[in-house]
Amino acid sequence: MTKTYTGKCLCGRITYTATGAPIVVAQCHCEECRRLSGTGHTVGAMFSSEAVAVRGTLSEFSYSSDKGSKVTKVFCANCGSPIYGMNTRAPDHLTLSLGTLDDASELDIEVVIYERDKRHWDRLGDNVVSFATQPDWTPES
Ligand SMILES: [Zn+2]
Ligand SMILES: [Zn+2]
């Protein structure tokens, strides 16, 4: 039976389905992914473009990669969630942002790229305190 993944953006105006297994699941630490995500890296699942159907109004931004290819990042036009990216190095493919999948529990990161550009704060220290949910903390407390 063919697996179908579903996903949506933060506001819910973009929804999508992706059919079949991803070709690869990758974490990327390049500067563009850092700025795109606002955090240390992106995590994406690459699919054939024809395996993915997206509904809703998208917005996009393109730039040239350091390999000379054209990279296009595609967002929800309303809430700005990054939905997928495309690269002319791999035409007819797109990479869905893993965090927008409704259920990616069966998927694991298989490869990390641009490890060279990884920031030290994207690695947790031993004495970082974790809370299961938002703690009852305010700047005044
Ligand atoms: Zn949205
Ligand atoms: Zn990247």
mmCIF file of C-alpha atoms and ligand atoms in Angstrom:
data_model
loop_
_atom_site.group_PDB
_atom_site.id
_atom_site.type_symbol
_atom_site.label_atom_id
_atom_site.label_comp_id
_atom_site.label_asym_id
_atom_site.label_seq_id
_atom_site.Cartn_x
_atom_site.Cartn_y
_atom_site.Cartn_z
ATOM 1 C CA MET A 1 0.000 0.000 0.000
ATOM 2 C CA THR A 2 1.348 3.402 -0.931
ATOM 3 C CA LYS A 3 1.851 5.764 1.954
ATOM 4 C CA THR A 4 0.334 9.241 1.696
ATOM 5 C CA TYR A 5 1.681 12.062 3.822
ATOM 6 C CA THR A 6 -0.419 15.123 4.562
ATOM 7 C CA GLY A 7 0.707 18.491 5.807
ATOM 8 C CA LYS A 8 -0.277 22.086 6.367
ATOM 9 C CA CYS A 9 1.109 25.506 7.219
ATOM 10 C CA LEU A 10 0.688 27.342 10.512
ATOM 11 C CA CYS A 11 -2.511 29.166 9.489
ATOM 12 C CA GLY A 12 -3.953 26.162 7.649
ATOM 13 C CA ARG A 13 -4.579 27.905 4.298
ATOM 14 C CA ILE A 14 -1.930 25.702 2.636
ATOM 15 C CA THR A 15 -2.516 21.967 2.691
ATOM 16 C CA TYR A 16 -0.741 19.259 0.736
ATOM 17 C CA THR A 17 -0.418 15.557 0.152
ATOM 18 C CA ALA A 18 2.749 13.668 -0.790
ATOM 19 C CA THR A 19 2.508 10.118 -2.083
ATOM 20 C CA GLY A 20 5.108 7.418 -1.596
ATOM 21 C CA ALA A 21 8.316 7.389 0.413
ATOM 22 C CA PRO A 22 10.606 10.426 0.368
ATOM 23 C CA ILE A 23 13.753 10.038 -1.726
ATOM 24 C CA VAL A 24 15.841 11.414 1.128
ATOM 25 C CA VAL A 25 15.333 13.271 4.421
ATOM 26 C CA ALA A 26 18.071 15.842 4.990
ATOM 27 C CA GLN A 27 19.025 18.442 7.554
ATOM 28 C CA CYS A 28 20.778 21.517 6.141
ATOM 29 C CA HIS A 29 22.871 24.040 8.055
ATOM 30 C CA CYS A 30 23.665 26.418 5.168
ATOM 31 C CA GLU A 31 23.318 30.153 5.780
ATOM 32 C CA GLU A 32 20.250 30.405 3.537
ATOM 33 C CA CYS A 33 18.458 27.653 5.477
ATOM 34 C CA ARG A 34 19.429 29.302 8.751
ATOM 35 C CA ARG A 35 17.930 32.618 7.668
ATOM 36 C CA LEU A 36 14.908 30.966 6.077
ATOM 37 C CA SER A 37 14.066 29.022 9.228
ATOM 38 C CA GLY A 38 15.137 31.672 11.717
ATOM 39 C CA THR A 39 16.895 28.863 13.584
ATOM 40 C CA GLY A 40 19.919 26.624 13.136
ATOM 41 C CA HIS A 41 18.834 24.446 10.233
ATOM 42 C CA THR A 42 16.041 23.185 8.045
ATOM 43 C CA VAL A 43 14.876 19.580 7.763
ATOM 44 C CA GLY A 44 13.375 18.555 4.457
ATOM 45 C CA ALA A 45 11.961 15.462 2.756
ATOM 46 C CA MET A 46 12.579 15.273 -0.994
ATOM 47 C CA PHE A 47 9.822 13.929 -3.247
ATOM 48 C CA SER A 48 9.234 13.802 -6.967
ATOM 49 C CA SER A 49 7.230 16.943 -7.850
ATOM 50 C CA GLU A 50 4.465 14.835 -9.361
ATOM 51 C CA ALA A 51 4.026 12.993 -6.048
ATOM 52 C CA VAL A 52 3.068 16.235 -4.275
ATOM 53 C CA ALA A 53 -0.204 18.186 -4.587
ATOM 54 C CA VAL A 54 -0.433 21.565 -2.847
ATOM 55 C CA ARG A 55 -3.620 23.610 -2.298
ATOM 56 C CA GLY A 56 -3.693 27.272 -1.339
ATOM 57 C CA THR A 57 -1.955 30.515 -2.253
ATOM 58 C CA LEU A 58 1.832 30.331 -2.228
ATOM 59 C CA SER A 59 4.525 32.984 -2.350
ATOM 60 C CA GLU A 60 8.110 32.347 -3.429
ATOM 61 C CA PHE A 61 11.638 33.675 -3.323
ATOM 62 C CA SER A 62 14.583 32.571 -5.490
ATOM 63 C CA TYR A 63 18.334 32.932 -5.153
ATOM 64 C CA SER A 64 21.515 31.454 -6.651
ATOM 65 C CA SER A 65 23.216 28.738 -4.637
ATOM 66 C CA ASP A 66 26.972 28.627 -4.174
ATOM 67 C CA LYS A 67 26.945 25.773 -6.735
ATOM 68 C CA GLY A 68 25.402 28.129 -9.296
ATOM 69 C CA SER A 69 21.954 26.546 -9.338
ATOM 70 C CA LYS A 70 18.714 28.436 -8.774
ATOM 71 C CA VAL A 71 17.000 27.704 -5.485
ATOM 72 C CA THR A 72 13.356 28.649 -4.958
ATOM 73 C CA LYS A 73 11.800 28.691 -1.497
ATOM 74 C CA VAL A 74 8.012 28.547 -1.376
ATOM 75 C CA PHE A 75 5.928 29.863 1.530
ATOM 76 C CA CYS A 76 2.331 30.257 2.620
ATOM 77 C CA ALA A 77 1.425 33.738 1.330
ATOM 78 C CA ASN A 78 -0.597 34.362 4.503
ATOM 79 C CA CYS A 79 1.448 33.070 7.454
ATOM 80 C CA GLY A 80 4.901 32.693 5.906
ATOM 81 C CA SER A 81 5.451 29.043 6.845
ATOM 82 C CA PRO A 82 8.132 27.535 4.584
ATOM 83 C CA ILE A 83 6.348 24.741 2.673
ATOM 84 C CA TYR A 84 8.924 23.487 0.179
ATOM 85 C CA GLY A 85 12.075 24.300 -1.719
ATOM 86 C CA MET A 86 13.197 23.537 -5.272
ATOM 87 C CA ASN A 87 16.674 23.442 -6.780
ATOM 88 C CA THR A 88 17.483 23.439 -10.514
ATOM 89 C CA ARG A 89 20.161 20.819 -9.695
ATOM 90 C CA ALA A 90 17.300 18.372 -9.088
ATOM 91 C CA PRO A 91 14.568 19.389 -11.551
ATOM 92 C CA ASP A 92 11.150 17.779 -11.142
ATOM 93 C CA HIS A 93 11.759 17.366 -7.407
ATOM 94 C CA LEU A 94 10.847 19.392 -4.365
ATOM 95 C CA THR A 95 11.753 19.248 -0.710
ATOM 96 C CA LEU A 96 8.931 19.598 1.806
ATOM 97 C CA SER A 97 9.671 21.195 5.182
ATOM 98 C CA LEU A 98 9.453 18.241 7.551
ATOM 99 C CA GLY A 99 7.896 20.282 10.344
ATOM 100 C CA THR A 100 4.834 21.014 8.191
ATOM 101 C CA LEU A 101 3.997 17.289 7.851
ATOM 102 C CA ASP A 102 1.089 16.196 10.047
ATOM 103 C CA ASP A 103 2.848 12.957 10.937
ATOM 104 C CA ALA A 104 6.533 12.420 10.183
ATOM 105 C CA SER A 105 6.933 9.890 13.006
ATOM 106 C CA GLU A 106 8.120 7.169 10.606
ATOM 107 C CA LEU A 107 10.816 9.368 9.083
ATOM 108 C CA ASP A 108 14.384 9.884 10.237
ATOM 109 C CA ILE A 109 17.064 12.309 9.138
ATOM 110 C CA GLU A 110 19.378 10.372 6.821
ATOM 111 C CA VAL A 111 21.939 13.009 5.943
ATOM 112 C CA VAL A 112 23.241 16.341 7.267
ATOM 113 C CA ILE A 113 24.604 18.862 4.764
ATOM 114 C CA TYR A 114 26.561 22.092 5.243
ATOM 115 C CA GLU A 115 27.744 20.759 8.620
ATOM 116 C CA ARG A 116 30.608 23.231 8.112
ATOM 117 C CA ASP A 117 28.180 26.115 8.669
ATOM 118 C CA LYS A 118 26.494 24.651 11.777
ATOM 119 C CA ARG A 119 26.338 27.184 14.606
ATOM 120 C CA HIS A 120 27.487 26.166 18.081
ATOM 121 C CA TRP A 121 24.101 27.176 19.530
ATOM 122 C CA ASP A 122 22.393 24.587 17.357
ATOM 123 C CA ARG A 123 23.884 21.899 19.599
ATOM 124 C CA LEU A 124 22.479 21.611 23.153
ATOM 125 C CA GLY A 125 24.848 21.701 26.099
ATOM 126 C CA ASP A 126 24.650 19.218 28.972
ATOM 127 C CA ASN A 127 23.174 21.720 31.432
ATOM 128 C CA VAL A 128 20.302 23.023 29.325
ATOM 129 C CA VAL A 129 17.047 22.820 31.302
ATOM 130 C CA SER A 130 14.075 21.255 29.503
ATOM 131 C CA PHE A 131 10.368 21.692 30.276
ATOM 132 C CA ALA A 132 7.683 19.391 28.880
ATOM 133 C CA THR A 133 5.561 22.439 27.988
ATOM 134 C CA GLN A 134 5.746 26.238 28.393
ATOM 135 C CA PRO A 135 6.786 26.881 32.005
ATOM 136 C CA ASP A 136 4.968 29.411 34.241
ATOM 137 C CA TRP A 137 7.812 31.846 33.827
ATOM 138 C CA THR A 138 7.622 35.543 32.974
ATOM 139 C CA PRO A 139 10.453 38.078 32.623
ATOM 140 C CA GLU A 140 9.321 39.571 35.959
ATOM 141 C CA SER A 141 9.357 36.306 37.948
HETATM 142 ZN ZN ZN B 1 -0.376 29.673 6.283
HETATM 143 ZN ZN ZN B 2 20.425 24.785 3.163
#
